[in-house]
Structures are given as structure tokens and as C-alpha cells.
mmCIF file of C-alpha atoms in Angstrom:
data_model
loop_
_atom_site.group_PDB
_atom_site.id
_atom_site.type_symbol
_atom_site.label_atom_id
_atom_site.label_comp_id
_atom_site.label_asym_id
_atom_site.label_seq_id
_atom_site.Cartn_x
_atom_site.Cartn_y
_atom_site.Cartn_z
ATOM 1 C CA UNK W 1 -22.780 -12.054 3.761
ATOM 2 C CA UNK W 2 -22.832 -8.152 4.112
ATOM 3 C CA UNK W 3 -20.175 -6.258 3.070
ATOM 4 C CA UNK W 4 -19.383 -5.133 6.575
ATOM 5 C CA UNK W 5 -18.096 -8.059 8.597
ATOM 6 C CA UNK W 6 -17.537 -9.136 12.253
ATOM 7 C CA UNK W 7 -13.858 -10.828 11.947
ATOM 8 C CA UNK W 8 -11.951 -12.780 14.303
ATOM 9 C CA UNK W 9 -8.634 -13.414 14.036
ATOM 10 C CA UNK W 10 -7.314 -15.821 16.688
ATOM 11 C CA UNK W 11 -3.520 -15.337 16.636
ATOM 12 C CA UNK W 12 -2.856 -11.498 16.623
ATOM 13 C CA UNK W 13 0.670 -12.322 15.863
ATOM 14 C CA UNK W 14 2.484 -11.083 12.509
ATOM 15 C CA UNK W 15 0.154 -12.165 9.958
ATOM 16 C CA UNK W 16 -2.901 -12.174 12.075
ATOM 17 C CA UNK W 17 -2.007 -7.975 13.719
ATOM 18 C CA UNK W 18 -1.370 -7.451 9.594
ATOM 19 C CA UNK W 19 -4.755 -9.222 9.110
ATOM 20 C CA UNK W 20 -6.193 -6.702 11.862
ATOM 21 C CA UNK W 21 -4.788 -4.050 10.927
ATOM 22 C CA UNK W 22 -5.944 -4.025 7.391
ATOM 23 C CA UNK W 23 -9.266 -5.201 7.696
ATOM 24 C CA UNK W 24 -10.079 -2.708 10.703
ATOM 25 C CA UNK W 25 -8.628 -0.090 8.648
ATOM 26 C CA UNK W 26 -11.228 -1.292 5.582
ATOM 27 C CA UNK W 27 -14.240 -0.728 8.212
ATOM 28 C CA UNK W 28 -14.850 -4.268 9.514
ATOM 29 C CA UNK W 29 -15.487 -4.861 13.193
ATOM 30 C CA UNK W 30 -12.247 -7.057 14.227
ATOM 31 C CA UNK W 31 -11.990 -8.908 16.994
ATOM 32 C CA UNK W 32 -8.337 -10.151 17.945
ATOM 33 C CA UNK W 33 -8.235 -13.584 20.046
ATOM 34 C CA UNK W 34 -5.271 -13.861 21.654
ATOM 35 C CA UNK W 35 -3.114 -14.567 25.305
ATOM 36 C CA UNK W 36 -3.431 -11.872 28.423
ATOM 37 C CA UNK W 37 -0.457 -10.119 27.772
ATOM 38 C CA UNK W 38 -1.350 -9.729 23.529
ATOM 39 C CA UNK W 39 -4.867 -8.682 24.847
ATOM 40 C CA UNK W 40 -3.464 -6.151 27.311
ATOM 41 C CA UNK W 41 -1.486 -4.880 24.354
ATOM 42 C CA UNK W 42 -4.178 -4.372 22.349
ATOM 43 C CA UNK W 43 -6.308 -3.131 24.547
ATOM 44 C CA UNK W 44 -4.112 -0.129 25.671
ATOM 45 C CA UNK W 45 -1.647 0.871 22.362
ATOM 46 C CA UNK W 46 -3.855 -1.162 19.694
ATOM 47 C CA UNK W 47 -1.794 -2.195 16.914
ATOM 48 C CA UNK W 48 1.537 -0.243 15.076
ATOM 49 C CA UNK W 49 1.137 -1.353 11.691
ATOM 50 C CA UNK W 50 4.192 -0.062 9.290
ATOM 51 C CA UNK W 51 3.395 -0.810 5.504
ATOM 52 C CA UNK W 52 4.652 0.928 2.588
ATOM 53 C CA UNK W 53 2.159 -0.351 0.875
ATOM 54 C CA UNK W 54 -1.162 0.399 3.376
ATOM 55 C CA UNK W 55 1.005 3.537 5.381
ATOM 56 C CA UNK W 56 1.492 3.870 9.238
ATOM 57 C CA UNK W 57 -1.444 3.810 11.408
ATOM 58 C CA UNK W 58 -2.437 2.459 14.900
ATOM 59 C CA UNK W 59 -5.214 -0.033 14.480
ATOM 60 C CA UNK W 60 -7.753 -0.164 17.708
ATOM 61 C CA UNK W 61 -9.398 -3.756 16.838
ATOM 62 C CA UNK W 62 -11.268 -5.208 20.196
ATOM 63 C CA UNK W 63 -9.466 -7.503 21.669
ATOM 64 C CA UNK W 64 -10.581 -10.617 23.952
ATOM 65 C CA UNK W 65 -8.949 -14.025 25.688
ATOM 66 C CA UNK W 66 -12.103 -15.519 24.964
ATOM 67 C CA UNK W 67 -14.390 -15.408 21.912
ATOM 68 C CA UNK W 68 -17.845 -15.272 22.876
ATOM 69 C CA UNK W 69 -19.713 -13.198 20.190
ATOM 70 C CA UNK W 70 -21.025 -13.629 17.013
ATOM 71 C CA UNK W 71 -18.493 -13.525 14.408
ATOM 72 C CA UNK W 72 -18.865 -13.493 10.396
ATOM 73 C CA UNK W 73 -15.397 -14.669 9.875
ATOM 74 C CA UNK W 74 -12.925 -15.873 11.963
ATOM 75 C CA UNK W 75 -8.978 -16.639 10.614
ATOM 76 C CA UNK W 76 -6.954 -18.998 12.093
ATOM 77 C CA UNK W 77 -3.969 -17.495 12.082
ATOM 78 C CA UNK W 78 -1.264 -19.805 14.822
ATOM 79 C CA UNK W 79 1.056 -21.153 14.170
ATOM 80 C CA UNK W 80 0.646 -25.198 14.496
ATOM 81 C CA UNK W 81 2.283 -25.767 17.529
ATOM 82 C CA UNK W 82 -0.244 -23.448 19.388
ATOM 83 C CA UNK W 83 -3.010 -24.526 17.610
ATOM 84 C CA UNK W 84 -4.738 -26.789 19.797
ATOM 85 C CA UNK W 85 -4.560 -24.304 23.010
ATOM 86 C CA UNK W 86 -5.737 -22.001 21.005
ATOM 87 C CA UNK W 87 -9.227 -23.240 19.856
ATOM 88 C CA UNK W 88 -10.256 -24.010 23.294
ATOM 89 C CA UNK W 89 -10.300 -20.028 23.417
ATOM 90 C CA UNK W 90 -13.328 -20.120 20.586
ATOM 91 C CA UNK W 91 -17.423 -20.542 21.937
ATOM 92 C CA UNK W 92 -18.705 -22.589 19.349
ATOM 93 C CA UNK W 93 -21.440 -20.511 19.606
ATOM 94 C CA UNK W 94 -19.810 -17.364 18.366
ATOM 95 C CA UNK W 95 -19.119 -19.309 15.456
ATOM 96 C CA UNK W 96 -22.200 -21.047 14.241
ATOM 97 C CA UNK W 97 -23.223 -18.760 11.315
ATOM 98 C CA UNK W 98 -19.908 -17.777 10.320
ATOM 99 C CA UNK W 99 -16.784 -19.225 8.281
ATOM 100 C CA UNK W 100 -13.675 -20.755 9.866
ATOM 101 C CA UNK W 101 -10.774 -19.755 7.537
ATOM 102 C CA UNK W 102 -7.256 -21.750 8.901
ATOM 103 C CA UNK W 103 -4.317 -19.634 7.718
ATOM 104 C CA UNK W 104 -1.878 -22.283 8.665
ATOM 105 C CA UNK W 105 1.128 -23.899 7.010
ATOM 106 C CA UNK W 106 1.672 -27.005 5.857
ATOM 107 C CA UNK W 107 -0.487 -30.194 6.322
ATOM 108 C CA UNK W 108 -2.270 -31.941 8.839
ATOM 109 C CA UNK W 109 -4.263 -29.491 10.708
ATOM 110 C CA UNK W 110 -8.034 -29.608 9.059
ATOM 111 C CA UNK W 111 -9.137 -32.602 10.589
ATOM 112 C CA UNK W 112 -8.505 -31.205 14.133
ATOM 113 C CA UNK W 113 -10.044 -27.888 13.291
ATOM 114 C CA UNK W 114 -13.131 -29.808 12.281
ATOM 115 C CA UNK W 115 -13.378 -31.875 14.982
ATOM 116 C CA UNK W 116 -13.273 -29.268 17.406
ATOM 117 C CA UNK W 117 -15.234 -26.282 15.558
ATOM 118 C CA UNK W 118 -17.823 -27.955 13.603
ATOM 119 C CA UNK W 119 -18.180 -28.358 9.570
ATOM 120 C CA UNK W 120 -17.793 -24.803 8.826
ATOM 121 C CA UNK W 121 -14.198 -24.750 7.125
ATOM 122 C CA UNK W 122 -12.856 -23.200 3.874
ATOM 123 C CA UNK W 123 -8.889 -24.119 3.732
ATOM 124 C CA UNK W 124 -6.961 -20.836 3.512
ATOM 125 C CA UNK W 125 -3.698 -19.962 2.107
ATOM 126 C CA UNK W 126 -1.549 -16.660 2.529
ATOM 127 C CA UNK W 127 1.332 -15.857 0.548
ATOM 128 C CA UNK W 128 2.953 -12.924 -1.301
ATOM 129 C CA UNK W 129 4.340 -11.269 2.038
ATOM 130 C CA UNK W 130 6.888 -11.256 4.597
ATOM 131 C CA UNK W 131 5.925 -9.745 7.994
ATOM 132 C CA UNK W 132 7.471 -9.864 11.296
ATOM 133 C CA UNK W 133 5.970 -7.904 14.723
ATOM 134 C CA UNK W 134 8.288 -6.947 17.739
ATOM 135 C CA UNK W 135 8.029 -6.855 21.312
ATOM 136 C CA UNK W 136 5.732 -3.880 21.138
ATOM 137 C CA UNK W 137 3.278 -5.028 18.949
ATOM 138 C CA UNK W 138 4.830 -3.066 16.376
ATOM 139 C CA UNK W 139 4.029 -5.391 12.582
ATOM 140 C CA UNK W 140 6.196 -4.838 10.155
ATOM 141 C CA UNK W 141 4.936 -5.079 6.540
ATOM 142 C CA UNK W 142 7.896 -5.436 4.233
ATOM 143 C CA UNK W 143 6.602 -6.620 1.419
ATOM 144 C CA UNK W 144 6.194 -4.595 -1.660
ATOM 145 C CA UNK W 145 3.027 -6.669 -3.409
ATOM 146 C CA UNK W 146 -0.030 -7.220 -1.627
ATOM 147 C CA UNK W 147 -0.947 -10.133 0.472
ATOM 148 C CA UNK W 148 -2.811 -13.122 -1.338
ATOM 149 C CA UNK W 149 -5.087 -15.265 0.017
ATOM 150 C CA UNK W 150 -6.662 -18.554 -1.479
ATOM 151 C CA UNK W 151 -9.787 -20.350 0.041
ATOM 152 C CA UNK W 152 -11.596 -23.184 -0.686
ATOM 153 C CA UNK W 153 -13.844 -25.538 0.692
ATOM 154 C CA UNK W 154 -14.454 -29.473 -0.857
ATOM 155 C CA UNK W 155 -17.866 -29.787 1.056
ATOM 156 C CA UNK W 156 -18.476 -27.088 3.747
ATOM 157 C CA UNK W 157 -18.826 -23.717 2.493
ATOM 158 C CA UNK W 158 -20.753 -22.980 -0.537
ATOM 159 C CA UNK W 159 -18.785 -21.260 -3.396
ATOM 160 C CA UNK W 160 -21.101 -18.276 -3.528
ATOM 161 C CA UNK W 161 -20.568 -17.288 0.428
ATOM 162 C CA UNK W 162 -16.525 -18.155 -0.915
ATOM 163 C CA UNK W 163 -17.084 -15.714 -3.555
ATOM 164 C CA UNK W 164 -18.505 -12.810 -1.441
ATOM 165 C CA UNK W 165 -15.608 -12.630 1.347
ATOM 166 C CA UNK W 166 -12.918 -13.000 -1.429
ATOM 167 C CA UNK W 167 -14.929 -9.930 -3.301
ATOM 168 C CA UNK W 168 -14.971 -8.257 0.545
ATOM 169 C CA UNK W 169 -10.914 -9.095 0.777
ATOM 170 C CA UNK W 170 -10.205 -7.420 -2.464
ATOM 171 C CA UNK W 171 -12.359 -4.289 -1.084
ATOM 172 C CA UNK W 172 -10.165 -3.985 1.298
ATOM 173 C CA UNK W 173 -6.790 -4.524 -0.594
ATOM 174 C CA UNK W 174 -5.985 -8.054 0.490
ATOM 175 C CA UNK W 175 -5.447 -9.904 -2.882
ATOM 176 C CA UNK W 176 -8.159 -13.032 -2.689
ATOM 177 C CA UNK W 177 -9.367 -15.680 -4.895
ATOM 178 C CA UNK W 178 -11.833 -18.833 -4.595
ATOM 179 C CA UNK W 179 -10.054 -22.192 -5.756
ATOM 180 C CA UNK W 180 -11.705 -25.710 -6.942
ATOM 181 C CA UNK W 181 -10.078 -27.692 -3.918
ATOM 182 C CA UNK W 182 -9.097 -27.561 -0.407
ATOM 183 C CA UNK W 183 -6.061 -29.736 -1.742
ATOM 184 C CA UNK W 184 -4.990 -26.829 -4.452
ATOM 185 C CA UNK W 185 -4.667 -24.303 -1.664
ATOM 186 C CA UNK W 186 -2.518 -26.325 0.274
ATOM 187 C CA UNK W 187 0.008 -27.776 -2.152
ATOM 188 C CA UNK W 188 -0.480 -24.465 -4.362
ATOM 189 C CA UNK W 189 1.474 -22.779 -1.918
ATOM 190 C CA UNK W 190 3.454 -25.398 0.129
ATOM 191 C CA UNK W 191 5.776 -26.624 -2.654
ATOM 192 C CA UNK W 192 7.288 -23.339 -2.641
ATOM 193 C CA UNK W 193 7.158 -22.512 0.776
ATOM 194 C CA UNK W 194 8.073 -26.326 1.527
ATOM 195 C CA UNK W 195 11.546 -25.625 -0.482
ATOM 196 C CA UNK W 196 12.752 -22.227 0.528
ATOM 197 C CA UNK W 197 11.246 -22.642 4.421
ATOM 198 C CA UNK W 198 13.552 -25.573 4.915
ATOM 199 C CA UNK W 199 16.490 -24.722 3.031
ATOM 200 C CA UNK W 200 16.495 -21.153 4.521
ATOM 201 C CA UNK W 201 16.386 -23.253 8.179
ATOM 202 C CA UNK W 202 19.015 -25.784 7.178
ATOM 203 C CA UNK W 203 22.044 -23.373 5.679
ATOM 204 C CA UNK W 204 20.509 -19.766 7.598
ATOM 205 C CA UNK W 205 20.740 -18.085 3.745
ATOM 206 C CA UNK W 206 18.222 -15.932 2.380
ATOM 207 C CA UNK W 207 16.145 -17.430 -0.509
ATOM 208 C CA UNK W 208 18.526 -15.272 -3.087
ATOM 209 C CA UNK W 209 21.817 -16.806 -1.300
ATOM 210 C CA UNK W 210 20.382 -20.253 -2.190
ATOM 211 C CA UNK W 211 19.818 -19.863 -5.454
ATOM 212 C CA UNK W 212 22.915 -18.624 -5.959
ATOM 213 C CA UNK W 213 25.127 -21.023 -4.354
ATOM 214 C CA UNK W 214 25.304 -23.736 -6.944
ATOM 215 C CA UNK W 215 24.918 -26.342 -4.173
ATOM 216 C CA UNK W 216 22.402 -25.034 -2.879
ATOM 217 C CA UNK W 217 20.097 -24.334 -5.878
ATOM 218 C CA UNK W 218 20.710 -28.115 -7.056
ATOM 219 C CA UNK W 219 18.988 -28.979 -3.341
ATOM 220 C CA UNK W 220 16.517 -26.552 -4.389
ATOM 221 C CA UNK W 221 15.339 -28.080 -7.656
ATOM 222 C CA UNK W 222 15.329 -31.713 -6.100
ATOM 223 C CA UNK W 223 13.592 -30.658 -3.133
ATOM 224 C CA UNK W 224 10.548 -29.264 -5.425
ATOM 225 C CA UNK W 225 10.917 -32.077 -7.111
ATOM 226 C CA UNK W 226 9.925 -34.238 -4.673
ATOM 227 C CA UNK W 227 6.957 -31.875 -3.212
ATOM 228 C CA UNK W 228 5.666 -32.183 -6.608
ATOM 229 C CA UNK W 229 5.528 -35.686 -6.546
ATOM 230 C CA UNK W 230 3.966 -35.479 -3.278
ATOM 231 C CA UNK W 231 1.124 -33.251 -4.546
ATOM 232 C CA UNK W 232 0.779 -35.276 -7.238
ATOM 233 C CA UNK W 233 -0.683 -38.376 -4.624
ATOM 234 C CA UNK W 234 -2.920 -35.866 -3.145
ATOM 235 C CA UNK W 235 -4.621 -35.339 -6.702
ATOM 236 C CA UNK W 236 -2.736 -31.766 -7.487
ATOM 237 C CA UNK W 237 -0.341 -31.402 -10.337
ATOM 238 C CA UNK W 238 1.938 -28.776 -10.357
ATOM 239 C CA UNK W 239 4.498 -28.216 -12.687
ATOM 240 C CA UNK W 240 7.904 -27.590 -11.095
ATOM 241 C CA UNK W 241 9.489 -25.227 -13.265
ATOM 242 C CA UNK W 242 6.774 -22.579 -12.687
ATOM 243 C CA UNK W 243 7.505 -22.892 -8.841
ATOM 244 C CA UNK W 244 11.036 -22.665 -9.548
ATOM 245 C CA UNK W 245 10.622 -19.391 -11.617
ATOM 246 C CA UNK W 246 8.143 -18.045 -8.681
ATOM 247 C CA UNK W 247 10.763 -18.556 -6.251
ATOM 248 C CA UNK W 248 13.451 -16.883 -8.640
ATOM 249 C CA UNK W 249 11.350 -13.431 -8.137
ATOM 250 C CA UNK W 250 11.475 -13.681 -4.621
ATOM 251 C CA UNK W 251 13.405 -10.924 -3.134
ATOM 252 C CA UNK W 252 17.016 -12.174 -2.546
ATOM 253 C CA UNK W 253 17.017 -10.722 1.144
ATOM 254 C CA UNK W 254 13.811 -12.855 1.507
ATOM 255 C CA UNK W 255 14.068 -14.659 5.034
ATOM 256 C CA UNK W 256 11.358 -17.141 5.811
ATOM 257 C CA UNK W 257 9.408 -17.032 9.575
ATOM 258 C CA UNK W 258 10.402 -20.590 9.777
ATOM 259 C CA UNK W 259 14.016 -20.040 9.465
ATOM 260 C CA UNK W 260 14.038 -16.833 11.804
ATOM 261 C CA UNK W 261 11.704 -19.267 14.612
ATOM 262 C CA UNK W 262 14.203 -21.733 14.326
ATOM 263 C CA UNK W 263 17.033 -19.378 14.803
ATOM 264 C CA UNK W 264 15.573 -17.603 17.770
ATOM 265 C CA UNK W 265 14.693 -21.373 19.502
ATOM 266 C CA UNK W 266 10.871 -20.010 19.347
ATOM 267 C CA UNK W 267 8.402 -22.901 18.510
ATOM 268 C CA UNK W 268 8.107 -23.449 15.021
ATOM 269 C CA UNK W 269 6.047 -25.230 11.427
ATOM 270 C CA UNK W 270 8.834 -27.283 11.044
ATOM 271 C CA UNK W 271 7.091 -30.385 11.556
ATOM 272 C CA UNK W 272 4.113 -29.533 9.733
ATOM 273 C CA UNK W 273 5.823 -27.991 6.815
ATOM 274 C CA UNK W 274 9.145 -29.919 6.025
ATOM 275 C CA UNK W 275 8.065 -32.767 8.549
ATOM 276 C CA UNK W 276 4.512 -32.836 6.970
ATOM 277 C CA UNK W 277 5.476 -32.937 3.307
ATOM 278 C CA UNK W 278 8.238 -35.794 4.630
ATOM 279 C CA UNK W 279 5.306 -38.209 6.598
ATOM 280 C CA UNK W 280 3.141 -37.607 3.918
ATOM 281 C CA UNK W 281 5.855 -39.185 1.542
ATOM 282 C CA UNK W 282 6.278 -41.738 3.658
ATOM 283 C CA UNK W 283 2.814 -42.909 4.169
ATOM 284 C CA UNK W 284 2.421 -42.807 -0.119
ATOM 285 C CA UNK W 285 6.063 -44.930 -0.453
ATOM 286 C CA UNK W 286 7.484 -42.160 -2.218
ATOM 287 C CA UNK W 287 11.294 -41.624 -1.964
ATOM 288 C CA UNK W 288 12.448 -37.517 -0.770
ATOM 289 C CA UNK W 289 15.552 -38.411 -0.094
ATOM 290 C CA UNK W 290 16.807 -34.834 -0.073
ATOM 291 C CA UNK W 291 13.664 -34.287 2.260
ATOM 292 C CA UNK W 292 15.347 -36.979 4.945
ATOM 293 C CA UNK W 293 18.495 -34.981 4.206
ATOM 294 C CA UNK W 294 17.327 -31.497 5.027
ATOM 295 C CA UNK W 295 14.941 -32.869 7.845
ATOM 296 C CA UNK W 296 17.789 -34.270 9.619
ATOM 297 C CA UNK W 297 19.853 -30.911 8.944
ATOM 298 C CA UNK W 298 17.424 -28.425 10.928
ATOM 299 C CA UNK W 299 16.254 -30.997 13.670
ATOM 300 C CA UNK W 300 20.255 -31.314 14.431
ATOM 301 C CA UNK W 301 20.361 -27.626 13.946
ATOM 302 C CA UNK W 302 17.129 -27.461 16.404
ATOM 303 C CA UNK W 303 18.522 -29.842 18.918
ATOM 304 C CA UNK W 304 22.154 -28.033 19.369
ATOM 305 C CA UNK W 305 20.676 -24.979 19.450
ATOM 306 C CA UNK W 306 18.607 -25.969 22.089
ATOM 307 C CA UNK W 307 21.447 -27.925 24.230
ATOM 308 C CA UNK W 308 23.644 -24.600 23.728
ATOM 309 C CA UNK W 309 20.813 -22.760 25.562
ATOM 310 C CA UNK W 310 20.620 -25.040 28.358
ATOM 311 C CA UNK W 311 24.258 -25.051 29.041
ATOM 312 C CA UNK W 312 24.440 -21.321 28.953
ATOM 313 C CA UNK W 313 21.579 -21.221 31.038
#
């Protein structure tokens, strides 16, 4: 792997224009995959990224609907709902000698990816960031830290080819690193982003409102709890009170992507985060009951949201 890549990022949404943005601006030929109008965008303004941390800059990535050419890389970076409709816009061709690297959230989704892409998966992870994009394409970074991305691959990628992109991620200032197990990215990140996602959703707080509110915080700690346990039957341990103090250093105005989807009736990872984490329970006869709880709370929350709409409309 050189250390000048051809990148695709299919999804040139928040964290995929981010993606774009910094990885163009690091010297990388980027290629965003994406619907005709996102294209169009593209094509004609490029990308307004805003980032105290990487400045303001346009980024002028190519963009395509379909991905025909030869690509190093390529990040996943849709959101579940869109997922399928959104491979059939990848040649498996383009992809042969390169690395697929899923950015999603929560569980479920590898198998498919395999299925329809070939054997040439390493699990990814991004966390460390909150990032939103407007109607004209402009992405907001608002985070303070740099963006972190884990990878991993149990039988697909070699750990040396792992090694080099995370060493060409660093280069360009997204924080990477190469873990043991596809299972350890996942659950590494989704116990914490399991619990403040779906409380966020349920009670429309910021994460520092929630811990705050004694309430709250209690339905915090249990709901952990229980994603620990979880992990735990997929062969990760994880030890609660270190994702407790992680989420304690969140910032307290920290709103979740999930919770601002679910607000704004867009499609959303609710059923692959706190739905995932709940059938996954399930299907190992562990008890969440505070899962059921909060499950039930944001698909009533989803489903009179969505009957308001209609009767306005």
C-alpha cells in the first residue's frame, strides 16, 4: 500500500464529506459515492469543511453515482438504513485490490457487506467527534479532539496492509489504530454509543443533561450494564466503569446523530444500535430490561412523531 491512496467514500454525508475533506486535504485522490443531487453538489461547490481543528477550506474530491475505478480504500460510511441501495452503486471490480472499511454503527451489517462485496473487509469504528453537514454541503466539525478510527479484520485483511493505512490515517491527522478483533471494534465503541445514543433519543437531553439528572444517570449505568453483558457473549469484556468515566468527559452539550435523526423524522441507526444490542440480547437469553424500556420509549417517540406529520400534512 503506497502512501498516496485512491479512497472512496460511499456516503458523502457528515462523517463521510469530514472523511473527504480531510483525506483530500492530506493529498489522497478521493472519490465521493453518493446520490445525483450530493454528486451535483460536489461536482460544482466541492465540499465546505469548518474545523477548528483542520481550518476552513473547500475540498474538490471527484465525485461519481457510480464507482467504477480502481480504488485503494473505500469507507462505508451510510447510515444502515441506506446501506443496501447503496452498495449496488459499487463495481466489484473497482474494488478487487483494495480494502472495504464499513464505518457503520451498531451490529448486524458485515455479513451483508460480505456477501455483496467479496472477502475484503476490515470492521471499522469512528468515534471521538460530533459532525453534522447542512443543506449546502456545508460539514461542520465541532469537535475539539481528533477523529479516531479502529479497524480490524478476524480473517480478511492481513494485519500488515491494517498497519499501513492506520500509519497513512495518522499522516493525515485522523487518529487510527489496528485492533485484535472485528468483535473489539464493534462493542469497543457501541457500549458507549449504545447508552448515550438511546437515552439522548428517549428524553431529547444532551449527554451532560443525563448525567446530571439523577434519573437519568441511574438509566445510564444499567443500560451499560447490560451492553456489557452483551459484549461479554460476543467474547469482549469491557469493564463498565471505564465506559462510564469516558462518557463523563463527553462534552455536556454533546447531542448524538441518532437523537437529532430521530427528532427531525429522518431515517435513522435506531434499530441497529439500540434495536441491535436489544435482538442480540434476546437471541443469547440475556435480560436488558432497561433496553425493552428505552426501546419502547423512542419507537413511541418515532411513531407519534411520525403520525403528527401526517396529520399536519
Amino acid at each position: 500500500m503506497s502512501s498516496k491512496l485512491t479512497i472512496g467514500v460511499l456516503g458523502p454525508g457528515a462523517i463521510g464529506g469530514m472523511l473527504a475533506s480531510i483525506l483530500w486535504k492530506g493529498g489522497h485522490d478521493v472519490i465521493c459515492i453518493g446520490k445525483k443531487k450530493s454528486v451535483a453538489k460536489i461536482k460544482r461547490y466541492g465540499i465546505s469543511f469548518d474545523s477548528q481543528l483542520y481550518g476552513n477550506f473547500i475540498a474538490k474530491p471527484n465525485s461519481v453515482e457510480q464507482l467504477n475505478k480502481r480504488v485503494d480504500v473505500l469507507f462505508i460510511s451510510v447510515k444502515a438504513p441506506f446501506m443496501d441501495d447503496a452498495l449496488k452503486r459499487i463495481n466489484i471490480d473497482s474494488i478487487k485490490n483494495g480494502v472495504i472499511v464499513p464505518l457503520l454503527n451498531g451490529v448486524g451489517y458485515s455479513k451483508n457487506i460480505r456477501d455483496k462485496l467479496g472477502n475484503i473487509v476490515a470492521i471499522g469504528t469512528i468515534g471521538a467527534v460530533e459532525v453534522t453537514r447542512n443543506i449546502d454541503q456545508l460539514v461542520c466539525h465541532i469537535s475539539s479532539s481528533r477523529p479516531k478510527i479502529e479497524i480490524a479484520s478476524n480473517f480478511d485483511i492481513p494485519n500488515t496492509e491494517l498497519e499501513k493505512l492506520s500509519n497513512i490515517l495518522n499522516s493525515a491527522g485522523i487518529s487510527s489504530s489496528v485492533i485484535d478483533s472485528e468483535e473489539k471494534v464493534i462493542w469497543n465503541k457501541l457500549v458507549r454509543l449504545n447508552a448515550i445514543a438511546s437515552l439522548t433519543t428517549a428524553y431529547q437531553r444532551t449527554v451532560g443533561e443525563i448525567r446530571t439528572n439523577a434519573k437519568l444517570n441511574m438509566l445510564l449505568n444499567e443500560i451499560v450494564e447490560e451492553s456489557v453483558l452483551v459484549a461479554s457473549h460476543e467474547g469482549v469484556l469491557i469493564d463498565p466503569q471505564e465506559v462510564i468515566n469516558q462518557i463523563n468527559a463527553l462534552p455536556y452539550s454533546l447531542k448524538t446523530s441518532l437523537q437529532r435523526d430521530v427528532m427531525s423524522l429522518r431515517h435513522s441507526e435506531f434499530e441497529s444500535i439500540t434495536g441491535g444490542v436489544l435482538r442480540l440480547a434476546e437471541s443469547y437469553g440475556v435480560p436488558v430490561p432497561t433496553h425493552k424500556y428505552i426501546y419502547n420509549l423512542i419507537r413511541k417517540k418515532i411513531f407519534d412523531s411520525q403520525k403528527q406529520n401526517n396529520e399536519k400534512n
